Coordinates of N, CA and C and ligand atoms in Angstrom, one line a residue:
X939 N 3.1 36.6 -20.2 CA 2.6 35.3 -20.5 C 3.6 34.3 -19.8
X940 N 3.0 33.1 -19.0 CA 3.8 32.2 -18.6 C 4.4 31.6 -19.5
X941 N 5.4 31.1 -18.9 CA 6.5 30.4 -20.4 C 6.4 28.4 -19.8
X942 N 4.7 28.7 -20.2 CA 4.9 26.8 -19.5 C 4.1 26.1 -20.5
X943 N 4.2 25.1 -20.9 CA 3.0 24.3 -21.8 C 2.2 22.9 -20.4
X944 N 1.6 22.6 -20.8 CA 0.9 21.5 -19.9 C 0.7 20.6 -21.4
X945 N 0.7 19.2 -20.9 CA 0.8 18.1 -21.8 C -0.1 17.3 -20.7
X946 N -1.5 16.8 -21.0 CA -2.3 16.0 -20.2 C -2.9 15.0 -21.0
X947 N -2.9 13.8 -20.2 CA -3.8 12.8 -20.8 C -3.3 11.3 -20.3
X948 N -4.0 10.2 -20.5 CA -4.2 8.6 -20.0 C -2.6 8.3 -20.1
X949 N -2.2 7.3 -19.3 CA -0.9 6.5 -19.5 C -0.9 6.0 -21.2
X950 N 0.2 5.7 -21.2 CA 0.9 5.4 -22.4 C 0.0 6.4 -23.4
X951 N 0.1 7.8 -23.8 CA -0.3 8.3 -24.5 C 0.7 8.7 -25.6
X952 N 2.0 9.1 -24.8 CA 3.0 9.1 -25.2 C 3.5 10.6 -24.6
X953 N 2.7 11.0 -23.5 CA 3.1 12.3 -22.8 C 4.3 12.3 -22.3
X954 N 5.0 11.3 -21.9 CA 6.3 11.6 -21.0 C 7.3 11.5 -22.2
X955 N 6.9 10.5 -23.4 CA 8.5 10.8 -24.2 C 8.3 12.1 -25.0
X956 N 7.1 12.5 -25.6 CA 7.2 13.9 -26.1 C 7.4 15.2 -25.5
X957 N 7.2 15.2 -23.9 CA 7.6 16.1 -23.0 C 9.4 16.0 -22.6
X958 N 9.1 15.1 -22.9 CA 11.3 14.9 -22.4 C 11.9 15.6 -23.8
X959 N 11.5 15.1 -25.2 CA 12.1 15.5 -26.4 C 11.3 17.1 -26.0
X960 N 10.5 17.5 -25.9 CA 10.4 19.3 -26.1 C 11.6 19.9 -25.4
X961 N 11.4 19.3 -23.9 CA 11.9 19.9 -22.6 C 13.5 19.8 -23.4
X962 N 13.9 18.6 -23.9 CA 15.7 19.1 -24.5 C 15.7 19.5 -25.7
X963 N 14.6 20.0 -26.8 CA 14.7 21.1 -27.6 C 14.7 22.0 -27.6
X964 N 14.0 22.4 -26.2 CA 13.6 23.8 -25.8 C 14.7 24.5 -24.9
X965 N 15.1 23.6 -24.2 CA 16.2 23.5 -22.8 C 15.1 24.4 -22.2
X966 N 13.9 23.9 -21.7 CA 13.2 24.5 -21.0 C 13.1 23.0 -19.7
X967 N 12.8 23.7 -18.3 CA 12.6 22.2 -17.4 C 11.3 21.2 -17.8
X968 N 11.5 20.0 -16.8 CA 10.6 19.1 -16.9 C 9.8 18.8 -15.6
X969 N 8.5 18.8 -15.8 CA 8.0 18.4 -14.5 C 7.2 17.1 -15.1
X970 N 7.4 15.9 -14.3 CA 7.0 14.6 -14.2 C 6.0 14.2 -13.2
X971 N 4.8 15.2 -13.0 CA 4.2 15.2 -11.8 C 3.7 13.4 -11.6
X972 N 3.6 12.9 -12.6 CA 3.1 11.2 -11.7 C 4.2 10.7 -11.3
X973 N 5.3 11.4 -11.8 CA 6.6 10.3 -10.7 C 6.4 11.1 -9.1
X974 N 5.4 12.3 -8.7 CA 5.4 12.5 -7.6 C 4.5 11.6 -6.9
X975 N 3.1 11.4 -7.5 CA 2.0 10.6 -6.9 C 2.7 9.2 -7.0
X976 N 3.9 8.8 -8.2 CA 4.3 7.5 -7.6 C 5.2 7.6 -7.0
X977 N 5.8 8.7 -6.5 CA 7.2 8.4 -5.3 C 6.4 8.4 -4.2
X978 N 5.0 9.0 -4.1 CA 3.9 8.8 -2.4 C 3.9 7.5 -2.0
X979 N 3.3 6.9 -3.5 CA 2.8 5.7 -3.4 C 3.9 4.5 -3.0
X980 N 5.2 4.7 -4.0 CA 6.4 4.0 -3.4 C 6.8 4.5 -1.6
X981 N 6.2 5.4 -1.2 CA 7.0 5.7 0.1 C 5.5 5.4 1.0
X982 N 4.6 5.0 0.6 CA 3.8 4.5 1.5 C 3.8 3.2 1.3
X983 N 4.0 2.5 0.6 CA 4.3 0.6 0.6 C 5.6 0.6 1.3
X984 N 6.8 1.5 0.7 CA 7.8 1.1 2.3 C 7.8 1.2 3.5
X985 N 6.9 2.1 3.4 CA 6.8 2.5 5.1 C 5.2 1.8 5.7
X986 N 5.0 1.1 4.9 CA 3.8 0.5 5.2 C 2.5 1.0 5.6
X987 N 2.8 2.5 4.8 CA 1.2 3.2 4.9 C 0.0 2.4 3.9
X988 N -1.3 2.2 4.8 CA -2.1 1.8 4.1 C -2.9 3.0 3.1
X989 N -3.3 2.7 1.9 CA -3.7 3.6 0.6 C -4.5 4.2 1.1
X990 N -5.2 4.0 1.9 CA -6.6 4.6 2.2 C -6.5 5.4 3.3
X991 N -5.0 5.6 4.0 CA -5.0 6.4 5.5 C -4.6 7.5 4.7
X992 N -6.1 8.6 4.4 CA -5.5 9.9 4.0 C -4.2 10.9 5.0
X993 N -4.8 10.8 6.0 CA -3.9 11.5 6.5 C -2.7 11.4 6.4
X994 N -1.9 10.0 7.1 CA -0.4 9.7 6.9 C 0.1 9.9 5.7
X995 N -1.0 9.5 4.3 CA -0.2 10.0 2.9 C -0.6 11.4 3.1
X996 N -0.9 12.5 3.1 CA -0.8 13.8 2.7 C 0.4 14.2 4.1
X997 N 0.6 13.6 4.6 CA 2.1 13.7 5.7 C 3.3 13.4 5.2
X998 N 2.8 12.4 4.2 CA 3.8 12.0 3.4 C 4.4 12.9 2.4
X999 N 3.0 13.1 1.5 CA 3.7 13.9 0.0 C 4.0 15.3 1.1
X1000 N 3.5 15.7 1.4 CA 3.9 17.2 1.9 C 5.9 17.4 2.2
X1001 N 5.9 16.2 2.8 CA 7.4 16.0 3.8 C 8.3 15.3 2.9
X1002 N 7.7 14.5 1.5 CA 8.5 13.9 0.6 C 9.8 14.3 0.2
X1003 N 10.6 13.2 0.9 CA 11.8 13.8 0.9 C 13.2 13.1 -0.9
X1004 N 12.5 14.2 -1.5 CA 12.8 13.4 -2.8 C 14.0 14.7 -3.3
X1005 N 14.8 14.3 -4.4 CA 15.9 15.1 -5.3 C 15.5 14.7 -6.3
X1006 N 15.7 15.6 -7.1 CA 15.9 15.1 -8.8 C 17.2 15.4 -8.9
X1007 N 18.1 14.4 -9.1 CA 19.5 14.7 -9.5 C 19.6 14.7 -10.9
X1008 N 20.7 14.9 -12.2 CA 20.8 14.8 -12.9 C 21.8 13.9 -13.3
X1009 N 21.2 12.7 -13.9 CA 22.3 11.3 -14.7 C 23.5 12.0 -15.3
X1010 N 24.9 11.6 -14.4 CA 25.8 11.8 -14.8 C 25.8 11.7 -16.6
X1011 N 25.5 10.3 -17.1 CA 25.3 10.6 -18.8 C 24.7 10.7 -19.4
X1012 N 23.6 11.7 -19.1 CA 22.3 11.7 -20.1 C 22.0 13.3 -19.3
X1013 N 20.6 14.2 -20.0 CA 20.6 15.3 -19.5 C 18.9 14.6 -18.6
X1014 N 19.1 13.2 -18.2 CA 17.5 13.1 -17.4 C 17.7 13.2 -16.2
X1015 N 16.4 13.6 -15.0 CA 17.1 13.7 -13.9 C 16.1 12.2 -13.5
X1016 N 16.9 12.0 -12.5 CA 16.8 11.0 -11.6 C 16.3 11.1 -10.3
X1017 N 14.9 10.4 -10.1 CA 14.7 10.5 -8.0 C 15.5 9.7 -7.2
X1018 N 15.7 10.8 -6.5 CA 16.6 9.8 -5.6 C 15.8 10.4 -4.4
X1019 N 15.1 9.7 -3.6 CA 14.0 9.2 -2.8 C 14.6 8.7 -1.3
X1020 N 14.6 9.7 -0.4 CA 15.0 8.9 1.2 C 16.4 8.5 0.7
X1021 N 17.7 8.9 -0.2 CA 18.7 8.3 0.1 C 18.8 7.8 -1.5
X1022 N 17.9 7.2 -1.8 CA 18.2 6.0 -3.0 C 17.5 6.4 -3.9
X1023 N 18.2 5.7 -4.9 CA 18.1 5.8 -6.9 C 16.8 5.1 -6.9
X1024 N 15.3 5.4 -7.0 CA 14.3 4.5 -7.4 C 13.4 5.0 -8.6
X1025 N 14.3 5.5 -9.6 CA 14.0 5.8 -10.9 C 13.4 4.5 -11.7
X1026 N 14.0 3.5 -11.6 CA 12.9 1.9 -11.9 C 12.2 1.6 -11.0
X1027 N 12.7 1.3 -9.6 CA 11.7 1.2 -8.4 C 10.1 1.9 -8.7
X1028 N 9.7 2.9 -9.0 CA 9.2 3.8 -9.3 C 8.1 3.5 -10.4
X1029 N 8.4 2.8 -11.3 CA 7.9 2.9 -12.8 C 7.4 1.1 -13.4
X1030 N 7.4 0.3 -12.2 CA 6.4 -0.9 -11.9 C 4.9 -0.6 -12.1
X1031 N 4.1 -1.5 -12.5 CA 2.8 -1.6 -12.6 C 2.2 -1.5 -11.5
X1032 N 3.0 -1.8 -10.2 CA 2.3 -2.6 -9.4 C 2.1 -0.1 -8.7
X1033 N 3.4 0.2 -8.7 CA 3.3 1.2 -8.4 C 2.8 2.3 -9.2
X1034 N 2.3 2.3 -10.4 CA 1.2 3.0 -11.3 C 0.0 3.0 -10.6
X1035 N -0.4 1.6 -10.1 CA -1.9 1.7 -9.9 C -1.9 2.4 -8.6
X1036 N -0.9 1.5 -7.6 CA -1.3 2.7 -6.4 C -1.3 4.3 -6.7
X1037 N 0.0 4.4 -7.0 CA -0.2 6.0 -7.5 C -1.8 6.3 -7.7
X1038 N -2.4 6.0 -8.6 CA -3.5 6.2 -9.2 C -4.4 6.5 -7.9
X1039 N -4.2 5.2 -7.2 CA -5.0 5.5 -5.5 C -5.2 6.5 -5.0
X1040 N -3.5 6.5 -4.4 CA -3.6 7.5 -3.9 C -3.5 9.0 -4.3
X1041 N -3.4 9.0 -5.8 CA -3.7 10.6 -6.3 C -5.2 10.9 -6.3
X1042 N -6.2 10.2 -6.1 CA -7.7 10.2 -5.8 C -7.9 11.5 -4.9
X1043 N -7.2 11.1 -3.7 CA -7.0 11.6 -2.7 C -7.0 13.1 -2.8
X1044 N -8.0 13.8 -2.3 CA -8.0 15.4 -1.9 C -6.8 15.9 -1.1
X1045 N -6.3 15.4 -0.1 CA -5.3 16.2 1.1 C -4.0 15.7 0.6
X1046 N -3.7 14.7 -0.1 CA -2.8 14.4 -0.9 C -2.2 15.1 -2.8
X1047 N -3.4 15.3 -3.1 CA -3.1 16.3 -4.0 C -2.8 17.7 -3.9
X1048 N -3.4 18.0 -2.8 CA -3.5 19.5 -1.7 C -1.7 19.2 -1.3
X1049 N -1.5 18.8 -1.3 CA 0.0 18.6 -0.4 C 0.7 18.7 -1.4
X1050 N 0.8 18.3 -3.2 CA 1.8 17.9 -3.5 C 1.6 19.7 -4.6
X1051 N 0.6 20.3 -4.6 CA 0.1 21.8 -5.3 C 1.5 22.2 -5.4
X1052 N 1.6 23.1 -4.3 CA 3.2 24.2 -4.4 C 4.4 23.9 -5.0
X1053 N 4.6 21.7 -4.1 CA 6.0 21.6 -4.9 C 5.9 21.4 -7.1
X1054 N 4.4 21.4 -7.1 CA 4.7 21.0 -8.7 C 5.0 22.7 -9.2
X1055 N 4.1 23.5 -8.5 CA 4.2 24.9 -9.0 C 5.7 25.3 -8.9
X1056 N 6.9 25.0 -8.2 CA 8.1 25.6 -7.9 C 9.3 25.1 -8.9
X1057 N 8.5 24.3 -9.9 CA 8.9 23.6 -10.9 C 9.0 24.9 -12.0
X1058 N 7.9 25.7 -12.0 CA 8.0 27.3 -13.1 C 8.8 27.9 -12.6
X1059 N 9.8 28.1 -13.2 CA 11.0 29.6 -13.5 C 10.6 30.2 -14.5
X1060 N 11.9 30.8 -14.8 CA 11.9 31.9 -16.0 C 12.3 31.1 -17.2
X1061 N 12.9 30.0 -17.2 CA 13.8 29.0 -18.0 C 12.5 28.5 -18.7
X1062 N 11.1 28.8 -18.4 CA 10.3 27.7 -19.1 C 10.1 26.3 -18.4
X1063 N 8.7 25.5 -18.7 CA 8.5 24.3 -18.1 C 7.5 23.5 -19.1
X1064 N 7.5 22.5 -19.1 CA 6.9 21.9 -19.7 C 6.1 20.7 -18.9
X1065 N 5.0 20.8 -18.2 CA 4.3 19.9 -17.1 C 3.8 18.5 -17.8
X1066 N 4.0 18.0 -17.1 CA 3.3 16.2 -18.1 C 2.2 16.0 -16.8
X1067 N 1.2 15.5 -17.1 CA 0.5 15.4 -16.2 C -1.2 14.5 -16.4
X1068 N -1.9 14.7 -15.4 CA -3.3 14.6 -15.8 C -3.8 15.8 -15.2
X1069 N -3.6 17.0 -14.5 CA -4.8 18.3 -14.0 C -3.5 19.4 -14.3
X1070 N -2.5 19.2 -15.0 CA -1.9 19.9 -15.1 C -2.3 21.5 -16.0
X1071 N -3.2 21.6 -17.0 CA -4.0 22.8 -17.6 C -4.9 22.8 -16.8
X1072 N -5.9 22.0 -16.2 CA -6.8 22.1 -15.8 C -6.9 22.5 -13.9
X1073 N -5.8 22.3 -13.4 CA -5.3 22.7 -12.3 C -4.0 23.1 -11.8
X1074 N -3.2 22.8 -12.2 CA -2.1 23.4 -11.4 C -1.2 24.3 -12.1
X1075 N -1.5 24.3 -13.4 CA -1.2 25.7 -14.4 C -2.4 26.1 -15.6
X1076 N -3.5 26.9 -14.8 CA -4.7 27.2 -15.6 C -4.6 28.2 -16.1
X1077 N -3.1 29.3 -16.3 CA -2.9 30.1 -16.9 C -2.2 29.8 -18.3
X1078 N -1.7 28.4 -18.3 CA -0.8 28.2 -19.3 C -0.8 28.6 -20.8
X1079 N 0.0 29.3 -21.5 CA -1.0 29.4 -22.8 C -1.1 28.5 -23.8
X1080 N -0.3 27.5 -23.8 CA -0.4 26.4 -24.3 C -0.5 24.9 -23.7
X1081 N -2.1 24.0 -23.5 CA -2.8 23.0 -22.8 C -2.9 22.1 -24.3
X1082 N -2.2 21.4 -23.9 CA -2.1 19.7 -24.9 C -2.7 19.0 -23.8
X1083 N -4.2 18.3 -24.8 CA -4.1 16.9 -24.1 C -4.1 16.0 -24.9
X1084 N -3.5 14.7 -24.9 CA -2.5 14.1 -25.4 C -3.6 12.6 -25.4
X1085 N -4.0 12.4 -26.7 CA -4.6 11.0 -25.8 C -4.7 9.8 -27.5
X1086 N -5.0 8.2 -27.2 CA -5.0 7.7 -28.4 C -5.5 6.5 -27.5
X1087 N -5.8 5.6 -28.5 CA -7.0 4.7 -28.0 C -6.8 3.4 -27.0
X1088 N -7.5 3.3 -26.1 CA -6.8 2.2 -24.8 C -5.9 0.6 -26.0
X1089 N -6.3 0.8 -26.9 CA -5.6 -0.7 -27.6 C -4.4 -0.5 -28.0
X1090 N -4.1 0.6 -28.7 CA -2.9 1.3 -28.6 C -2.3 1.4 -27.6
X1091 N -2.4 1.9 -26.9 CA -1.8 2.4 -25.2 C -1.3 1.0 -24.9
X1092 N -2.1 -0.1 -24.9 CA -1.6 -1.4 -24.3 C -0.5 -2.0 -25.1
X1093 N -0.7 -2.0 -26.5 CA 0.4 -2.2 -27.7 C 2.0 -1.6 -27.2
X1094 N 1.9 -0.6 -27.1 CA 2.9 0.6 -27.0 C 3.8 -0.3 -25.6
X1095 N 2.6 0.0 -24.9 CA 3.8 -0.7 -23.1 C 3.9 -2.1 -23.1
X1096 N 2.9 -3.0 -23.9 CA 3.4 -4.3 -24.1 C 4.6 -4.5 -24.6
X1097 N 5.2 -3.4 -25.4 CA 6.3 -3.6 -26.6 C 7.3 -3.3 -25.6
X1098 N 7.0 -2.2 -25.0 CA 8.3 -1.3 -23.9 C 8.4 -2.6 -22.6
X1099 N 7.5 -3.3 -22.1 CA 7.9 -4.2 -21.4 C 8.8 -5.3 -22.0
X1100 N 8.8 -5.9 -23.5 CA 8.7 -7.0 -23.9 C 10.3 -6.8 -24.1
X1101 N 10.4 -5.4 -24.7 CA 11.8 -4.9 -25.1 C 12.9 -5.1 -23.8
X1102 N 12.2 -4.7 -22.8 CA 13.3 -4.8 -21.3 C 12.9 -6.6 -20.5
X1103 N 12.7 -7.6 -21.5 CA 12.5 -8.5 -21.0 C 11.4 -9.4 -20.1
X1104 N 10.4 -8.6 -20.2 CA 9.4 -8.7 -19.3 C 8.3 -9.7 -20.0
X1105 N 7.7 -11.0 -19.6 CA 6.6 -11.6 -20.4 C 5.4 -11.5 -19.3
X1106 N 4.7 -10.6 -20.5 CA 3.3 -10.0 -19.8 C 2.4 -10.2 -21.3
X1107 N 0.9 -10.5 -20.8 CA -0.1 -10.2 -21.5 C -0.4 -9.3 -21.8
X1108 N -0.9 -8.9 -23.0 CA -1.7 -7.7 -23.6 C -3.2 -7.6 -23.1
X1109 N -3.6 -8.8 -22.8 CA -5.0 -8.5 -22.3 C -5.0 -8.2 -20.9
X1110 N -3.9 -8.4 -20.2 CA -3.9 -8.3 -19.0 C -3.6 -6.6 -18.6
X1111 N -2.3 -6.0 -19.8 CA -1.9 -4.5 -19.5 C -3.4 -3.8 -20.2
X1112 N -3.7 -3.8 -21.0 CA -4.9 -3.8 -21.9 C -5.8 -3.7 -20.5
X1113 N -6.5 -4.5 -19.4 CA -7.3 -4.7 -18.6 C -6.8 -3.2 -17.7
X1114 N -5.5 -3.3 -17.0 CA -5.0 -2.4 -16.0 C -5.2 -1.1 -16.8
X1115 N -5.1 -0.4 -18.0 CA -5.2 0.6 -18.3 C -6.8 1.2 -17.9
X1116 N -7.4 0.1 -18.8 CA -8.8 0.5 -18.7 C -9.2 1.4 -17.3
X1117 N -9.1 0.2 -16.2 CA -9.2 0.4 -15.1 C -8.5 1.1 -14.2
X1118 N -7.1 2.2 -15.0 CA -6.5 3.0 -14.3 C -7.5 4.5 -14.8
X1119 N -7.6 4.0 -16.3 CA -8.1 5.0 -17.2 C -9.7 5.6 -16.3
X1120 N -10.4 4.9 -16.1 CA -11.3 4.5 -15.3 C -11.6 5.7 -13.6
X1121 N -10.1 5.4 -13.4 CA -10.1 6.0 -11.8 C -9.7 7.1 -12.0
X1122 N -8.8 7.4 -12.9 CA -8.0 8.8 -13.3 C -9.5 9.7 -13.9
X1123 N -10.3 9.2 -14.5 CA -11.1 10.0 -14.8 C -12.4 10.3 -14.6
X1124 N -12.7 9.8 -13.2 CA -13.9 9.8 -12.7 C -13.9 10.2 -11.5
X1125 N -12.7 10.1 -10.9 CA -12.4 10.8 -9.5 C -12.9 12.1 -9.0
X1126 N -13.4 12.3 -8.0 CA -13.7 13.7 -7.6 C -12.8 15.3 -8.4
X1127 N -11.9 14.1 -7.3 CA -10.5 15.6 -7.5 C -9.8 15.6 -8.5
X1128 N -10.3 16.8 -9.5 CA -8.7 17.1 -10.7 C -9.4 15.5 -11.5
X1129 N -10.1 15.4 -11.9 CA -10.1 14.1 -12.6 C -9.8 14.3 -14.4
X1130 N -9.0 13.7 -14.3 CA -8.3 13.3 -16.0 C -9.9 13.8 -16.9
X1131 N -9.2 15.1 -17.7 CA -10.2 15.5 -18.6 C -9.3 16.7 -19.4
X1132 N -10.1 17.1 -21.0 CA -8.7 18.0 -21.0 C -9.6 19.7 -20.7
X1133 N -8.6 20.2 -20.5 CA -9.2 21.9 -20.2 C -10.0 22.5 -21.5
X1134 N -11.0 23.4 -21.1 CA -11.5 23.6 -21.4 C -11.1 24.4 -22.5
X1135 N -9.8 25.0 -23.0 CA -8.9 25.7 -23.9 C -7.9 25.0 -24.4
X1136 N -7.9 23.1 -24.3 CA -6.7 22.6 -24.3 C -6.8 22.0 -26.2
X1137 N -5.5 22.2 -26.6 CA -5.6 21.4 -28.1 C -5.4 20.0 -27.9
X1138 N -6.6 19.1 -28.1 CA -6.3 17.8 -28.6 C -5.5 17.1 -29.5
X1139 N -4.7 16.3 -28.9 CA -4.1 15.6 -30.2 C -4.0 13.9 -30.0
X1140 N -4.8 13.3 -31.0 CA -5.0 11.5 -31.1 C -3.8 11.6 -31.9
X1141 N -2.6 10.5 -30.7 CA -1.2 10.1 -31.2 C -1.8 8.6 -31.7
X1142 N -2.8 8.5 -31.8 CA -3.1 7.0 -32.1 C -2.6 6.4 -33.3
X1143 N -2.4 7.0 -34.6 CA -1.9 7.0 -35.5 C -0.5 8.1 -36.3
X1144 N -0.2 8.5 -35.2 CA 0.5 9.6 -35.3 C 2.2 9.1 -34.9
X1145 N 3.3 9.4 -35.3 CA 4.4 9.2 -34.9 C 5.3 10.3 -33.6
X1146 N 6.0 10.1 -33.1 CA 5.9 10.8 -31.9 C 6.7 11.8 -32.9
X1147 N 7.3 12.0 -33.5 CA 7.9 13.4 -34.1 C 6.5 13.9 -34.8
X1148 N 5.2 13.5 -35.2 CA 4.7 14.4 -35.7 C 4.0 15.1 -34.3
X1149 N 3.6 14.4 -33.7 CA 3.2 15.5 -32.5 C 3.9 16.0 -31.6
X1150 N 5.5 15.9 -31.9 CA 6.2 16.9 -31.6 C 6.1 17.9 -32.3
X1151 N 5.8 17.9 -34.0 CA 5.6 19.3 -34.4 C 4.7 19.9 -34.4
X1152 N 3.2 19.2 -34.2 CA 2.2 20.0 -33.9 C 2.1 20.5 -32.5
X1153 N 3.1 20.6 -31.8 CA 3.0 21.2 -30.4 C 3.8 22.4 -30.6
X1154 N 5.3 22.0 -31.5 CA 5.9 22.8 -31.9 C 5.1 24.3 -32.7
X1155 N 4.4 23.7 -33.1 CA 3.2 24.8 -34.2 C 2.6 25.6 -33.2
X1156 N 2.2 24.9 -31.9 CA 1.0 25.6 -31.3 C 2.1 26.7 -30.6
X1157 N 3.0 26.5 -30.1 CA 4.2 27.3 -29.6 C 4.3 28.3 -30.1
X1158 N 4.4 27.9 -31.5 CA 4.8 29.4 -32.4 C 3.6 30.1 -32.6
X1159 N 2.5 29.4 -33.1 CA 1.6 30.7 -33.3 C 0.8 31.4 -32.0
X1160 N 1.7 30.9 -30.6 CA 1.0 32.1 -29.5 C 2.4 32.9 -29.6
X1161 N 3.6 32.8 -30.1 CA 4.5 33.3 -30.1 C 5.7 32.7 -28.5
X1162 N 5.3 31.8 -28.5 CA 6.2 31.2 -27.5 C 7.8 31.0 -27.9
X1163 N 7.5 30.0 -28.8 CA 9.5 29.9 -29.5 C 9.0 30.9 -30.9
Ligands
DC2444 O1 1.7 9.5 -15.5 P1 1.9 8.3 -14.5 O2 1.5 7.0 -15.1 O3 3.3 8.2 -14.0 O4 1.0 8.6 -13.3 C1 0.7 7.7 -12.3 C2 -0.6 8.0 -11.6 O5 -0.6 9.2 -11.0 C3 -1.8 8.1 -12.6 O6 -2.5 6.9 -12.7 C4 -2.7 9.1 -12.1 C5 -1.8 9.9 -11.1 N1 -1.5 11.3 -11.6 C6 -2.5 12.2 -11.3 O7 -3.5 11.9 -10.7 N2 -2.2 13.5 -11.6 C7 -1.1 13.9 -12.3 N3 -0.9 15.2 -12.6 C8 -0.2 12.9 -12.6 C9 -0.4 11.6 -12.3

């Protein structure tokens, strides 16, 4: 049995903080596959690739010259991208939607396949994603997809912007979800859906430690932890 879980579903569902808390209960790794579609996306606005030149982006993710280092005080790792820290760089609105773009993209998803797969060792992995059960670990034996209602989603990041200073509208992040929600799930390729063996879970009213333990549950009764 592979020792990986996949965690899939829409922005702000709450896949990335409940994959970070497993990944350091478990001391199993983390794979952050949208910080890859958005390190493409950040390295085609610097380099002034237009979103729609498939080719130069699938030149890009393939050759993406990225590290995950680890924060001297914390156990997260950090990209460090062409040289530089753009672990905030990275995590802008402006760079979610492109991401979104260019993960549409067939030869650009095709490009970024192997490096998410080299992410499984023996140590265990825990994938955050949107095709992650559904494509890039369809053996997994445990497929979460993670999902709660676009009004929520917008609540949640309005609060996480408001907290780091940021004055933004709700109906405006509220709008961009929709319409990220929109492209992630209608796209040709790998489009945001959960697998066909995956357990659902609506965090919509749920606290992120309880669906930390119902994942915890599904772990143990395939005999994982
Ligand atoms: O999870 P995120 O918001 O960091 O992802 C940014 C975008 O990348 C998202 O809108 C869709 C895309 N993405 C994808 O297509 N497939 C993945 N496995 C992860 C992210």
């Amino acid at each position: 049995m592979q020792k990986v879980i996949t965690i899939d579903g829409p922005s702000g569902s709450g896949k990335g903080t409940v994959a970070k808390i497993l990944s350091q209960k478990l001391g199993w790794s983390l794979l952050d596959s949208g910080a890859l579609y958005r390190l493409v996306a950040f390295g085609a606005i610097k380099h002034g690739i237009a979103l729609d030149d498939c080719d130069a982006l699938a030149k890009l993710a393939l050759n993406l010259d990225v590290k995950f280092e680890l924060q001297a005080d914390s156990e997260l790792l950090i990209p460090v991208f062409e040289g530089e820290n753009v672990a905030s760089l990275i995590r802008t609105e402006e760079c979610g939607s492109a991401a979104s773009k260019v993960a549409a993209l067939t030869p650009v998803r095709d490009a970024l396949l192997d490096r998410q797969r080299a992410f499984l060792t023996e140590d265990g992995l825990i994938a955050d994603g949107r095709d992650m059960g559904t494509v890039v670990f369809p053996d997994a034996p445990v497929k979460i997809y993670l999902n709660a209602s676009a009004e929520e989603r917008a609540e949640r990041r309005y609060n996480q912007l408001k907290n780091s200073g940021e004055t933004v509208s709700i109906a405006a992040i509220l709008n961009e979800i929709r319409t990220r929600d929109e492209r992630d799930m209608n796209r040709e390729v790998a489009p945001l859906k959960p697998a066909d063996d995956a357990i659902e879970i609506d965090s919509t009213s749920l606290t992120i430690d309880q669906v930390v333990d119902q994942i915890s549950d599904a772990l143990s009764n395939v005999g994982l932890i």
